[in-house]
Coordinates of C-alpha atoms in Angstrom, one line a residue:
M1 CA 45.1 -3.6 2.1
T2 CA 42.9 -4.1 5.2
N3 CA 45.9 -3.6 7.5
T4 CA 46.9 -0.4 5.7
L5 CA 43.4 0.8 5.7
T6 CA 43.0 0.2 9.4
N7 CA 46.3 1.9 10.1
Y8 CA 45.3 5.0 8.2
Q9 CA 41.9 5.1 10.0
Q10 CA 43.4 4.6 13.4
A11 CA 46.1 7.2 12.8
A12 CA 43.5 9.7 11.7
R13 CA 41.5 9.3 14.9
T14 CA 44.6 9.3 17.1
L15 CA 46.0 12.5 15.4
L16 CA 42.7 14.3 15.8
D17 CA 42.5 13.4 19.5
Q18 CA 46.1 14.7 19.9
G19 CA 45.2 17.9 18.0
F20 CA 42.5 18.7 20.6
E21 CA 44.9 17.8 23.4
E22 CA 47.6 20.1 22.0
L23 CA 45.1 22.9 21.6
A24 CA 43.9 22.4 25.3
A25 CA 47.6 22.7 26.3
G26 CA 47.9 25.9 24.3
D27 CA 50.1 24.7 21.5
T28 CA 48.2 25.9 18.4
R29 CA 51.1 25.0 16.1
Q30 CA 51.2 21.4 17.0
A31 CA 47.4 21.2 17.2
S32 CA 47.2 22.5 13.7
E33 CA 49.7 19.9 12.3
K34 CA 47.8 17.1 14.0
G35 CA 44.6 18.3 12.4
W36 CA 46.2 18.3 9.0
G37 CA 47.7 14.9 9.6
A38 CA 44.3 13.5 10.7
A39 CA 42.7 14.7 7.5
A40 CA 45.5 13.4 5.3
Q41 CA 45.5 9.9 6.9
M42 CA 41.7 9.5 6.4
L43 CA 42.0 10.6 2.8
K44 CA 44.7 8.0 2.3
A45 CA 42.4 5.4 3.7
V46 CA 39.8 6.3 1.1
A47 CA 42.4 6.3 -1.6
V48 CA 43.7 2.9 -0.7
T49 CA 40.2 1.4 -1.0
K50 CA 39.8 3.0 -4.5
G51 CA 43.3 2.2 -5.7
W52 CA 44.2 5.9 -6.1
E53 CA 47.6 7.5 -5.7
H54 CA 48.0 9.2 -2.4
Q55 CA 51.7 9.6 -1.6
S56 CA 52.0 13.4 -2.1
H57 CA 50.1 16.6 -1.2
A58 CA 49.2 17.0 -4.9
A59 CA 47.8 13.5 -4.9
L60 CA 45.6 14.3 -1.9
Y61 CA 44.1 17.2 -3.7
K62 CA 43.3 14.8 -6.6
V63 CA 41.8 12.4 -4.1
V64 CA 39.5 15.1 -2.7
N65 CA 38.4 16.1 -6.2
K66 CA 37.6 12.5 -7.1
I67 CA 35.6 12.0 -3.9
V68 CA 33.6 15.2 -4.5
A69 CA 33.0 14.1 -8.1
E70 CA 31.7 10.7 -6.9
T71 CA 29.6 12.0 -4.0
G72 CA 28.6 15.5 -5.1
D73 CA 29.4 16.5 -1.5
L74 CA 31.1 19.9 -1.8
S75 CA 31.6 20.1 2.0
I76 CA 34.4 17.5 1.6
R77 CA 36.4 20.0 -0.3
D78 CA 35.6 22.9 2.0
R79 CA 36.6 20.8 5.1
F80 CA 39.8 19.7 3.3
F81 CA 40.6 23.4 2.7
A82 CA 40.2 24.0 6.4
A83 CA 42.7 21.1 7.1
N84 CA 45.1 22.6 4.6
G85 CA 44.8 26.0 6.5
L86 CA 45.8 24.2 9.7
H87 CA 48.8 22.8 7.8
Q88 CA 49.8 26.3 6.8
N89 CA 49.3 27.5 10.3
F90 CA 51.9 24.9 11.5
Y91 CA 54.5 26.9 9.4
E92 CA 53.2 30.4 9.9
N93 CA 51.7 30.2 13.4
W94 CA 49.2 33.0 12.9
G95 CA 46.1 31.1 14.0
D96 CA 44.8 31.7 17.4
N97 CA 42.9 29.2 19.6
E98 CA 39.5 30.0 18.0
Y99 CA 40.9 29.5 14.5
V100 CA 42.5 26.2 15.3
L101 CA 39.5 24.9 17.2
A102 CA 37.2 25.7 14.2
G103 CA 39.7 23.9 11.9
L104 CA 39.9 20.9 14.1
Q105 CA 36.1 20.7 14.3
K106 CA 35.9 20.8 10.5
V107 CA 38.5 18.1 10.3
R108 CA 36.4 16.0 12.6
K109 CA 33.4 16.4 10.3
L110 CA 35.6 15.5 7.3
I111 CA 36.9 12.4 9.0
D112 CA 33.4 11.3 10.0
R113 CA 32.1 11.8 6.4
L114 CA 35.0 9.9 4.9
E115 CA 34.5 7.0 7.3
V116 CA 31.0 6.6 6.0
L117 CA 32.5 6.2 2.5
L118 CA 34.8 3.4 3.8
E119 CA 31.8 1.6 5.3
T120 CA 30.1 1.4 1.8
E121 CA 33.2 0.0 0.1

């Protein structure tokens, strides 16, 4: 589990960094998808530590709900919704730089918050 956990955590941070790089290069579509991927990877890291299913989009929504229920932290859900908006933007490509930047910043806060949960496990 430790190897899988580390892989998910590292992937989340790498994808987030890539998202900011893609945005700086003007590619809002790829920046958006990297933001979504970063959030999904960190959620999977938490799910692995808890023994929760995490292999589908639907499972990730359940993971978010379980984390919110355990922590009482509603910002986790709100930030996940921002990540999901980035995922949608990958397909629709309607978000401008400002929209994508705000989404990536929320994903960074989500990842930071979820990492704290991993430290307490």
